[in-house]
Coordinates of C-alpha atoms and ligand atoms in Angstrom, one line a residue:
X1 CA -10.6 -103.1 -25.4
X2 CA -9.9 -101.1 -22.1
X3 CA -12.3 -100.0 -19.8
X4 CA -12.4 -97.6 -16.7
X5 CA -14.6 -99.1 -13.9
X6 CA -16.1 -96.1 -11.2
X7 CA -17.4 -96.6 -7.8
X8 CA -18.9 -93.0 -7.5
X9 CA -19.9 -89.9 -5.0
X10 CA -16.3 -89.9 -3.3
X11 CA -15.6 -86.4 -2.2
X12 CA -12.0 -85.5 -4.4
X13 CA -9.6 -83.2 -2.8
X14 CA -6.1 -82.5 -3.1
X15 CA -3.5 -81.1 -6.3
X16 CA -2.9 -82.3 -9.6
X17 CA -0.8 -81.6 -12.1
X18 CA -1.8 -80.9 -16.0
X19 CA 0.4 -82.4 -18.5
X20 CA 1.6 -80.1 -21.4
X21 CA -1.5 -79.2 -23.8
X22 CA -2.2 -82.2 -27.0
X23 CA -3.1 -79.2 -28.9
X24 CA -0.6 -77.3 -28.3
X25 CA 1.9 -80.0 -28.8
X26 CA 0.7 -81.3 -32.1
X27 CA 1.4 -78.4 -33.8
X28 CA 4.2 -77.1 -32.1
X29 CA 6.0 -81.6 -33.5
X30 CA 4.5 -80.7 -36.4
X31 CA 6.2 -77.3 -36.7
X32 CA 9.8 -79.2 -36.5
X33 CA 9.3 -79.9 -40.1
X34 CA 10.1 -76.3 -40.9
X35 CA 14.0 -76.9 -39.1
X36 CA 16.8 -78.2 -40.4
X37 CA 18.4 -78.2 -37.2
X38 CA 17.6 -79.7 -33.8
X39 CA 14.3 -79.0 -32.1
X40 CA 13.5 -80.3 -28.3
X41 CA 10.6 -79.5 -26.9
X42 CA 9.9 -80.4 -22.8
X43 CA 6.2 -81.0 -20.9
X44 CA 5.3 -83.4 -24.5
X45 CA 2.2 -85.2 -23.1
X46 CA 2.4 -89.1 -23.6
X47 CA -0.6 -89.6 -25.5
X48 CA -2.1 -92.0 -28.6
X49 CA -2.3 -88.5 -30.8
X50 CA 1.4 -87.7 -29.7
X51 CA 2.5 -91.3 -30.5
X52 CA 0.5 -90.7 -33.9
X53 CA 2.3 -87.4 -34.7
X54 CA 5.4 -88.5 -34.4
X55 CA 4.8 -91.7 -36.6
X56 CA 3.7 -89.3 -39.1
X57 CA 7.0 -87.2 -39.1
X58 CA 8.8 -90.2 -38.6
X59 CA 7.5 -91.2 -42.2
X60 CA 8.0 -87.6 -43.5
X61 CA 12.1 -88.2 -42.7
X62 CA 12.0 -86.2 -39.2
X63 CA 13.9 -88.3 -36.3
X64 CA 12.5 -87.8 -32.6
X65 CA 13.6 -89.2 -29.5
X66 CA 11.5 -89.2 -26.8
X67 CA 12.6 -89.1 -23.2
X68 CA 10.8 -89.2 -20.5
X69 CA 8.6 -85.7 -21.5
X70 CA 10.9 -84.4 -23.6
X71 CA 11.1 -84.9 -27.3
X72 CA 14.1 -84.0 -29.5
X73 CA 12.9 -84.2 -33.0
X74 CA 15.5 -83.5 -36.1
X75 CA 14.6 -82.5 -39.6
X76 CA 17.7 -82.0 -41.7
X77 CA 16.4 -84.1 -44.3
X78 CA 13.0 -85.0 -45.1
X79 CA 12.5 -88.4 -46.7
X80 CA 8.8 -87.8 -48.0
X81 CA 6.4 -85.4 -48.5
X82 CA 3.5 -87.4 -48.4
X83 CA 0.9 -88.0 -45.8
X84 CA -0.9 -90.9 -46.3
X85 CA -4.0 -92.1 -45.5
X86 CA -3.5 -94.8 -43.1
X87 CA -2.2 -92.4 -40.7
X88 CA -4.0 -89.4 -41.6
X89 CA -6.9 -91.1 -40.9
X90 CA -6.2 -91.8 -37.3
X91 CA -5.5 -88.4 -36.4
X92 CA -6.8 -85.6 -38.1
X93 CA -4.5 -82.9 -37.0
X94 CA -1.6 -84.6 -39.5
X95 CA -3.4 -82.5 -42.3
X96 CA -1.6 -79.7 -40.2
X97 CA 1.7 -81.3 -42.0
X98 CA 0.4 -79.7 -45.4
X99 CA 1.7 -75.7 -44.8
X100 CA 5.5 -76.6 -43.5
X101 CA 5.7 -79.3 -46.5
X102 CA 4.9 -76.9 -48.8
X103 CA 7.2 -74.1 -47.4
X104 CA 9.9 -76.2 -46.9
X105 CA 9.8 -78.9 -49.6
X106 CA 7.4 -77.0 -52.4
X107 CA 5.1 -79.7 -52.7
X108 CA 3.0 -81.9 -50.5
X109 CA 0.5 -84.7 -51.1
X110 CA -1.8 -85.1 -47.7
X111 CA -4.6 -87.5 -47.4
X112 CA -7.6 -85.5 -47.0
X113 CA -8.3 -86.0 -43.0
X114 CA -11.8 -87.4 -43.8
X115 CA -14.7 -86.2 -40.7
X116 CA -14.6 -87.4 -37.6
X117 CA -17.3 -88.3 -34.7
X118 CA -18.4 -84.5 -34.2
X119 CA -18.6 -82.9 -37.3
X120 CA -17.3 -83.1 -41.0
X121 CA -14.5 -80.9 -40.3
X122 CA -13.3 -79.6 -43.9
X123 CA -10.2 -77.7 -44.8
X124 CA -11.2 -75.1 -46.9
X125 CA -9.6 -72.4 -44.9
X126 CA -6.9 -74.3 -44.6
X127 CA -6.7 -74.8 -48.7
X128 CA -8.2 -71.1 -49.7
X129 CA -5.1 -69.7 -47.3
X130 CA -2.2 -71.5 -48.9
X131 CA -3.6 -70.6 -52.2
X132 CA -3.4 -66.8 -51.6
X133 CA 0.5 -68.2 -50.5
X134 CA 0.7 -68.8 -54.2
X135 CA 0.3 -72.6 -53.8
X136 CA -1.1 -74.8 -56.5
X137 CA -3.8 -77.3 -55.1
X138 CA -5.7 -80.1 -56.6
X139 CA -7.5 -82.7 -55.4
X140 CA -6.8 -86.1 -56.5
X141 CA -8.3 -89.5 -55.3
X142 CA -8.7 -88.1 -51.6
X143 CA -5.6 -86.2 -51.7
X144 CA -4.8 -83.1 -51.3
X145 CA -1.6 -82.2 -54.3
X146 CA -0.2 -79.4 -53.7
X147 CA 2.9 -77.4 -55.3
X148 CA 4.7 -74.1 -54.9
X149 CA 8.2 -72.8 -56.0
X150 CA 8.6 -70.7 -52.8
X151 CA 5.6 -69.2 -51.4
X152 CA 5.1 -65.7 -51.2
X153 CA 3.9 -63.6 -49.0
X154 CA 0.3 -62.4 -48.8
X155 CA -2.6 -60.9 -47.1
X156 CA -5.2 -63.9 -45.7
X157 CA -8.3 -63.1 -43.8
X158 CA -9.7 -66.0 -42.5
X159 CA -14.1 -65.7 -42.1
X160 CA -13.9 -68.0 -39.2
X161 CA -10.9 -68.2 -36.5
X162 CA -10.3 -72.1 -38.0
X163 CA -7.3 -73.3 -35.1
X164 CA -6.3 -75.8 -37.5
X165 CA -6.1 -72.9 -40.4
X166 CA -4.2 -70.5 -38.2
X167 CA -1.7 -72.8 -37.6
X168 CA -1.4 -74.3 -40.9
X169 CA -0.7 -71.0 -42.2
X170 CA 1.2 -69.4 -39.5
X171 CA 3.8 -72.2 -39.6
X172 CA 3.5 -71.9 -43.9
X173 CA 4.3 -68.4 -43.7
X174 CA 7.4 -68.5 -41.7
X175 CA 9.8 -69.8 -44.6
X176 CA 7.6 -67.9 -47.6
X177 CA 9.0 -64.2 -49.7
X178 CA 8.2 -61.4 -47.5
X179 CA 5.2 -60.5 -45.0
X180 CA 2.0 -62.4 -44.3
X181 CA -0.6 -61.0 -43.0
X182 CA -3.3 -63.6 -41.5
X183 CA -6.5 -62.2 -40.1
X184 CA -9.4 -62.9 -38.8
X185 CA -7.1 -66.0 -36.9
X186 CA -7.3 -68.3 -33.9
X187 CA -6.8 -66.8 -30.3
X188 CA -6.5 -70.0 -28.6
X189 CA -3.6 -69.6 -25.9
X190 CA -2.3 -72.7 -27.9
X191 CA -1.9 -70.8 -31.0
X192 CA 0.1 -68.6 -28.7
X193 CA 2.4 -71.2 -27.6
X194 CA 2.7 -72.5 -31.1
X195 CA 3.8 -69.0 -32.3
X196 CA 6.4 -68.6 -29.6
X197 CA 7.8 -71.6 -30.5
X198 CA 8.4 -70.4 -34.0
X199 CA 10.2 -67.7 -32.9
X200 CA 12.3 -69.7 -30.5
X201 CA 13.3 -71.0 -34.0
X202 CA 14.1 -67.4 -35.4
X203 CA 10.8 -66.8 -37.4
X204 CA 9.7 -63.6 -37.7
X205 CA 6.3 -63.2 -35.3
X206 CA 4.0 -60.6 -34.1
X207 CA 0.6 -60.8 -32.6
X208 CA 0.2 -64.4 -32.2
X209 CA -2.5 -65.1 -30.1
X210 CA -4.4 -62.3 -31.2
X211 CA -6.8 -61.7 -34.6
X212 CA -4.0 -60.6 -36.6
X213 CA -0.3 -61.9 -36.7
X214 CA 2.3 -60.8 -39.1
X215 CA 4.9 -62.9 -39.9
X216 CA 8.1 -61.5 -41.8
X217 CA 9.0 -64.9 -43.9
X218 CA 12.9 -66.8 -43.5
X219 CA 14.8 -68.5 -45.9
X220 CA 15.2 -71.2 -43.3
X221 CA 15.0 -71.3 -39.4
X222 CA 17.0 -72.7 -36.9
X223 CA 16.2 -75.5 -33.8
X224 CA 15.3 -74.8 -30.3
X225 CA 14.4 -75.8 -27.4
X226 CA 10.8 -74.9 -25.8
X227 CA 8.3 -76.2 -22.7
X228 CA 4.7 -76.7 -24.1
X229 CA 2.0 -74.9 -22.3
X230 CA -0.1 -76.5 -19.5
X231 CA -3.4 -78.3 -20.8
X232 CA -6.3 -75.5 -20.0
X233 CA -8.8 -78.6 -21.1
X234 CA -7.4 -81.0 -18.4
X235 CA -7.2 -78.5 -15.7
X236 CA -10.9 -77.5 -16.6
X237 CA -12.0 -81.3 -16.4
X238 CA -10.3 -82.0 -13.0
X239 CA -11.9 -78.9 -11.7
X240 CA -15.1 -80.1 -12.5
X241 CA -14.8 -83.2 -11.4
X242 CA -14.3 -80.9 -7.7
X243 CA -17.8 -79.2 -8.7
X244 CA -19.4 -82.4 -9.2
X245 CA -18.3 -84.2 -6.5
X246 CA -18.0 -80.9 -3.6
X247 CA -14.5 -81.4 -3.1
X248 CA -11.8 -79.0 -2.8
X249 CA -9.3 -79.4 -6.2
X250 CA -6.1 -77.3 -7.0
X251 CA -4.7 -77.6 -10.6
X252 CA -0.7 -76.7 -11.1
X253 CA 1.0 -76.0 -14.3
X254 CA -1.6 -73.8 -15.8
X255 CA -2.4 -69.9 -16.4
X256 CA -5.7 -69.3 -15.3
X257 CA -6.1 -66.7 -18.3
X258 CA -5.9 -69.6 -20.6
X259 CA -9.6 -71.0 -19.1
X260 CA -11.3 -67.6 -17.6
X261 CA -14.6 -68.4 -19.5
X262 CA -14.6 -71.8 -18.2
X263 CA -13.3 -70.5 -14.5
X264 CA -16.4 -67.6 -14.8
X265 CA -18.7 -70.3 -15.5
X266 CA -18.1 -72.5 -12.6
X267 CA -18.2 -69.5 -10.0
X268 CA -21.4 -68.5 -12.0
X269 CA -22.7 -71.6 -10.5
X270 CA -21.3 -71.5 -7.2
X271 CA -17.9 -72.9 -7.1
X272 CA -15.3 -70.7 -5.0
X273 CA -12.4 -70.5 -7.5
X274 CA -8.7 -69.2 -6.4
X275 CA -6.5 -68.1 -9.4
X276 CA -2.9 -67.6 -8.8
X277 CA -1.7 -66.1 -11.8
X278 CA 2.6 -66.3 -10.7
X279 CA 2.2 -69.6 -9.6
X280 CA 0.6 -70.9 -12.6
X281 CA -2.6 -72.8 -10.2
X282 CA -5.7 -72.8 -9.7
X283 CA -8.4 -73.9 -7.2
X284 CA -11.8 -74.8 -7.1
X285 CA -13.5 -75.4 -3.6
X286 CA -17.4 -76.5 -4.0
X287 CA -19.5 -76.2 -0.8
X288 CA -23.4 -77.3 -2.1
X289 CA -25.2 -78.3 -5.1
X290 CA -24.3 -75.9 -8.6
X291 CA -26.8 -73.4 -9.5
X292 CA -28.2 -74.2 -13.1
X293 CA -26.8 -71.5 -16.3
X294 CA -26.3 -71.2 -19.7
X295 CA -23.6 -71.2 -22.0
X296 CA -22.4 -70.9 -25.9
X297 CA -19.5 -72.4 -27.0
X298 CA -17.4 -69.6 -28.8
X299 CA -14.0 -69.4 -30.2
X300 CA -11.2 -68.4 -27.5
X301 CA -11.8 -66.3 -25.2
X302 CA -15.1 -67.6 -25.1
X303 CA -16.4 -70.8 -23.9
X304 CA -14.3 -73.7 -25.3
X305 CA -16.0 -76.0 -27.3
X306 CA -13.5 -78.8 -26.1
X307 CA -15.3 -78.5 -22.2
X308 CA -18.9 -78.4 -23.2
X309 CA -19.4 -82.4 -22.5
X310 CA -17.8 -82.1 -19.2
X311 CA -19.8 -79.1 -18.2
X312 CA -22.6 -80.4 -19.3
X313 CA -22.1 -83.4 -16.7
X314 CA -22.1 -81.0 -14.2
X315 CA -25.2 -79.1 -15.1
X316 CA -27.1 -82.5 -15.1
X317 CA -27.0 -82.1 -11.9
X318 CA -27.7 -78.4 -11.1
X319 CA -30.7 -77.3 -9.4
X320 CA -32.5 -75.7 -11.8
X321 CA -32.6 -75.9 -15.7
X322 CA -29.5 -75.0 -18.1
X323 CA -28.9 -74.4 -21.7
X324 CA -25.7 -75.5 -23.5
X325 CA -25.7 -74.3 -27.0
X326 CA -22.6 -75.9 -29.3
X327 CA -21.9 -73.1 -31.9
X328 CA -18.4 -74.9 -33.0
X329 CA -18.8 -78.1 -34.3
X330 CA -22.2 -79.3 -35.9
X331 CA -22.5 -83.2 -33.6
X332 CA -21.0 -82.3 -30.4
X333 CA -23.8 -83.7 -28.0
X334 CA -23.0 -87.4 -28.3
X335 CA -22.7 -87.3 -24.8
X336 CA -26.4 -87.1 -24.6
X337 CA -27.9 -90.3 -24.7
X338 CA -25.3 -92.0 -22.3
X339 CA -25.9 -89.0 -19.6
X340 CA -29.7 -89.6 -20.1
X341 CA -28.4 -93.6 -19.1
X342 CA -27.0 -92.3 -15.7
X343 CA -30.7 -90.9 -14.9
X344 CA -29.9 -87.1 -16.6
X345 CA -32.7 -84.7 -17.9
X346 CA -31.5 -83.7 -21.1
X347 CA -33.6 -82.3 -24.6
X348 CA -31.4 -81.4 -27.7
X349 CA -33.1 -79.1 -30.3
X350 CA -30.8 -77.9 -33.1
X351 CA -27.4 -77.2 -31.6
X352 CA -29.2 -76.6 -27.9
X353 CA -29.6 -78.7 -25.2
X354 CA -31.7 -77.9 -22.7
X355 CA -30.8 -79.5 -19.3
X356 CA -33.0 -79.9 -16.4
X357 CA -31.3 -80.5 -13.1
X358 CA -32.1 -84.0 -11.5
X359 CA -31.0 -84.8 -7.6
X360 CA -28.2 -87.8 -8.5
X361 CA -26.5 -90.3 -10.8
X362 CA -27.3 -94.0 -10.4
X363 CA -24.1 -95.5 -12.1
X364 CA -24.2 -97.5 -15.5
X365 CA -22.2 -99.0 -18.1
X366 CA -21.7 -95.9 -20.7
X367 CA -20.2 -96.2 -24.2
X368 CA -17.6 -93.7 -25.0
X369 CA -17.5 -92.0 -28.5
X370 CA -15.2 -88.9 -28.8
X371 CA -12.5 -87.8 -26.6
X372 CA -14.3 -84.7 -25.1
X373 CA -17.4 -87.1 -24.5
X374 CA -15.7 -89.6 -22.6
X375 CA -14.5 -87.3 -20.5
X376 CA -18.2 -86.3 -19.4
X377 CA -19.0 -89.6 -18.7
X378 CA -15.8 -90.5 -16.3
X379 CA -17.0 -86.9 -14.3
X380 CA -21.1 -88.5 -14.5
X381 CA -19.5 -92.0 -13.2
X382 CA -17.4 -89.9 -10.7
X383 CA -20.7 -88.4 -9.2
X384 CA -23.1 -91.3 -9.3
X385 CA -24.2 -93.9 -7.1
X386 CA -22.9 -97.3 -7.3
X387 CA -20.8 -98.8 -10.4
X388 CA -20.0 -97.0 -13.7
X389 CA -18.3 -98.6 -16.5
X390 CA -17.1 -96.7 -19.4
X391 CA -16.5 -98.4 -22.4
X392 CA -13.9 -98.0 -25.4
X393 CA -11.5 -95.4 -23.4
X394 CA -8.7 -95.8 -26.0
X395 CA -10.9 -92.1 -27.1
X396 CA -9.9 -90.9 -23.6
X397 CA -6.3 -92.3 -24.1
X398 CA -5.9 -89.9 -27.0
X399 CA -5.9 -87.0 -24.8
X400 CA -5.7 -87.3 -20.8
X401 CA -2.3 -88.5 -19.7
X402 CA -2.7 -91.0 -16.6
X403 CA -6.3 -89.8 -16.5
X404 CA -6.8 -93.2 -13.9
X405 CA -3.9 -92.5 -11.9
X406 CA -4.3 -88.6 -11.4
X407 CA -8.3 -88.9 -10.4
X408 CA -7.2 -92.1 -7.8
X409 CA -4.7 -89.6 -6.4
X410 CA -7.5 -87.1 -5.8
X411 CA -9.9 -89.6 -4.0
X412 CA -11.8 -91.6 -6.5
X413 CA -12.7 -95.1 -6.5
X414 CA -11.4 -95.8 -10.4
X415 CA -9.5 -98.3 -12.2
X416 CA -8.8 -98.9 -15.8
X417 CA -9.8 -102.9 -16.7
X418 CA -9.1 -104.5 -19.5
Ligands
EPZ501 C1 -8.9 -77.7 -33.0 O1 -9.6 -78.4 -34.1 C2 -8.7 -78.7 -31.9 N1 -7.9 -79.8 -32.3 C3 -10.1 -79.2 -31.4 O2 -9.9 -80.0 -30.3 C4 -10.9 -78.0 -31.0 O3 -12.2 -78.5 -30.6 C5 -11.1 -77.0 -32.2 O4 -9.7 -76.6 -32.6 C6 -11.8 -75.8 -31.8 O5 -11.2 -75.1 -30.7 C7 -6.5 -79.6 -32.2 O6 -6.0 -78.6 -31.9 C8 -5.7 -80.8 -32.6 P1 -11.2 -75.5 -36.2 P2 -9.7 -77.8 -35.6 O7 -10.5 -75.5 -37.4 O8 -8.5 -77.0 -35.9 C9 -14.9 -75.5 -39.2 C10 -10.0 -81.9 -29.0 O9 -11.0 -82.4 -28.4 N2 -13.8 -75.4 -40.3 O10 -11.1 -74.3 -35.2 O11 -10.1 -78.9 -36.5 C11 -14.9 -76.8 -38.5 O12 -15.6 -77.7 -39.2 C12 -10.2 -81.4 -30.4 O13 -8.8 -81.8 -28.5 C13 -14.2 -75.2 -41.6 O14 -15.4 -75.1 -41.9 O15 -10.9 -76.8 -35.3 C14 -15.5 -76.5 -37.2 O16 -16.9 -76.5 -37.3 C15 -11.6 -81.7 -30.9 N3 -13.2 -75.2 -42.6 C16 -15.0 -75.0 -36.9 O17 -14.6 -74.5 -38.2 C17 -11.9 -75.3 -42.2 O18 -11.0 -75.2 -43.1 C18 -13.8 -75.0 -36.0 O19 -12.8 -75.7 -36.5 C19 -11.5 -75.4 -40.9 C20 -12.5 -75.5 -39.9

């Protein structure tokens, strides 16, 4: 099982490149299921989740070929519509294969995705808005069975902005009879990509990206060819690791709209932070110690949920005391206890933490458990004195491309080992 070894406090400074956005990606694979034609998509990230979703379509009848970043993927004839559990199980997000099954094939049977390390993660939105489609659900032996002669139009209001449920249902809606109306949805700029997409396939789309879209259904769509958007949650993590280590860090290939909360953050606690909005860049220049602050996770265009571990390595070592309070997901502070083993000051009651600043890491071997978490403890191992190990990084293989080779090229003393 592979490791990353750290020899920390090296100053990092110079420009790095995101890869195209995992959850931008996943759907957007995913969405090829809705095509008989030819879809290629460019800036596909090569990661275990990507691998996964294409294994998944694979099974489902949809051929890809993947070169270099780009990924041609072809769904003139699906073999299956089944998902099963084996691979569900790996990757979550496959569950997302339920709403273009059911809009292209009529039926479906997914493996229901099961939780996962930070929260139980059900798909009742997911299920209640394909109903109102005029699907038939059941569940049967940890399946999900679900049928629909051609599903019609309708009027969804969602009662949380569910990602997963926005894009189930956006992609469902764009082969159903007449208009959808989905509100109450997911504002993520990955949502956005994932609707522009659809209409680089000829569905009907409007207002993706904000609370309502309306989507005009097709009785089939045609292929395309689309760049995926620039990973905001990459770009946010390199920049910290400038905050945490007082370097000087430019990020290319990303929209600094699509992290503003996370970019207002980091000035809030002192970083000087350079958005170029034409050139697609950003940079983060940190001259002392961060201030301590306080921040709530919130659905986009709030705080994002998926860079609360990695700020809250930085604000372990803030002068001053910060709160983090995870509002998203119900165990998202299993970053804790391996933080408090690099010498942080941390206290979780409920869904806050309360985080006093302490002067300095002292480096340790750390156990990684989710993907955003092991992120948090490469930037603690980045900032600490001496040796940091961090085990079981196949977590941080399923979303940070070259993580290794893009943190050596900024200054760090880091290798993977197996
Ligand atoms: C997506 O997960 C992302 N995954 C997550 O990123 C991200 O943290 C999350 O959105 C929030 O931004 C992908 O895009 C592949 P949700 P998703 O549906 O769709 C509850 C990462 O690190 N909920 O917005 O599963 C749910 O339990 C991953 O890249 C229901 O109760 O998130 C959670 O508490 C981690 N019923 C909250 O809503 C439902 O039917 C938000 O979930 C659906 C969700």
């Amino acid at each position: 099982m592979d490791k990353i070894r750290i020899v920390g406090e090296k100053r990092l400074s110079g420009q790095v490149e995101v890869s195209g956005a995992k959850n931008a990606a996943l759907p957007i694979l995913i969405s090829s299921l809705l095509s008989e034609k030819e879809c290629r998509f460019d800036r596909v990230p090569d990661l275990q989740d990507i691998r996964t979703t294409l294994k998944v379509l694979r099974h489902l009848g949809v051929s890809s070929k993947v070169v270099g970043s780009t990924v041609t993927l072809n769904g003139q004839s699906i073999a299956s519509t089944e998902a099963p559990y084996d691979l569900v199980r790996t990757m979550r997000a496959s569950v997302w294969v339920l709403g273009p099954l059911l809009a292209r094939m009529g039926h479906a049977k997914v493996s229901l995705p099961g939780g996962c390390a930070i929260g139980a993660r059900p798909i009742n939105f997911h299920l209640e808005g394909l109903k109102k489609l005029g699907a038939q659900i059941e569940l049967e032996n940890g399946y999900v069975v679900a049928k629909a002669n051609r599903l019609q139009g309708a009027r969804v209001a969602f009662e949380f902005p569910s990602v997963g449920a926005t894009a189930n249902l956006m992609m469902a809606a764009t082969l159903a009879k007449g208009e959808t109306v989905l509100e109450g949805c997911a504002k993520e700029p990955e949502m956005t990509d994932l609707g522009n997409a659809l209409k680089a396939m000829g569905a009907q789309i409007e207002g993706h990206g904000s609370d309502v879209i309306r989507i005009q259904g097709k009785d089939s769509l045609s292929g395309c060819h689309h760049p995926i958007m620039g990973d905001r949650i990459e770009a946010g993590t390199y920049l910290a690791s400038a905050v945490l280590t007082q370097g000087d860090v430019k990020v290319l290939g990303i929209s600094p709209d699509a992290l503003e909360a996370v970019l207002v953050q980091f000035e809030q606690i002192g970083a000087v932070v350079e958005r170029d909005l034409k050139g697609l860049s950003i940079r983060l220049q940190m001259k002392q110690r961060p201030q301590a602050t306080n921040l709530t996770t919130l659905p986009f265009p709030g705080f994002p949920t998926d860079m609360q571990a990695q700020m809250m390595a930085v604000l372990c070592l803030a002068s001053g005391t910060s709160t983090v309070r995870e509002t998203i997901f119900e165990n998202r502070f299993m970053h804790v206890p391996e933080l408090l083993r690099l010498g942080a000051d941390i206290q979780v009651k409920g869904n806050t933490a309360v985080i006093r600043g302490v002067e300095s890491f002292t480096g340790a071997p750390l156990m990684a458990t989710d993907l955003r978490a092991s992120a948090s403890l490469i930037l603690g191992g980045l900032a600490a004195k001496g040796e940091t190990i961090v085990n079981r990084v196949y977590h941080l293989d399923r979303g940070y491309e070259k993580l290794e080779t893009k943190f050596k090229a900024l200054g760090a003393e880091i290798e993977r080992i197996a």
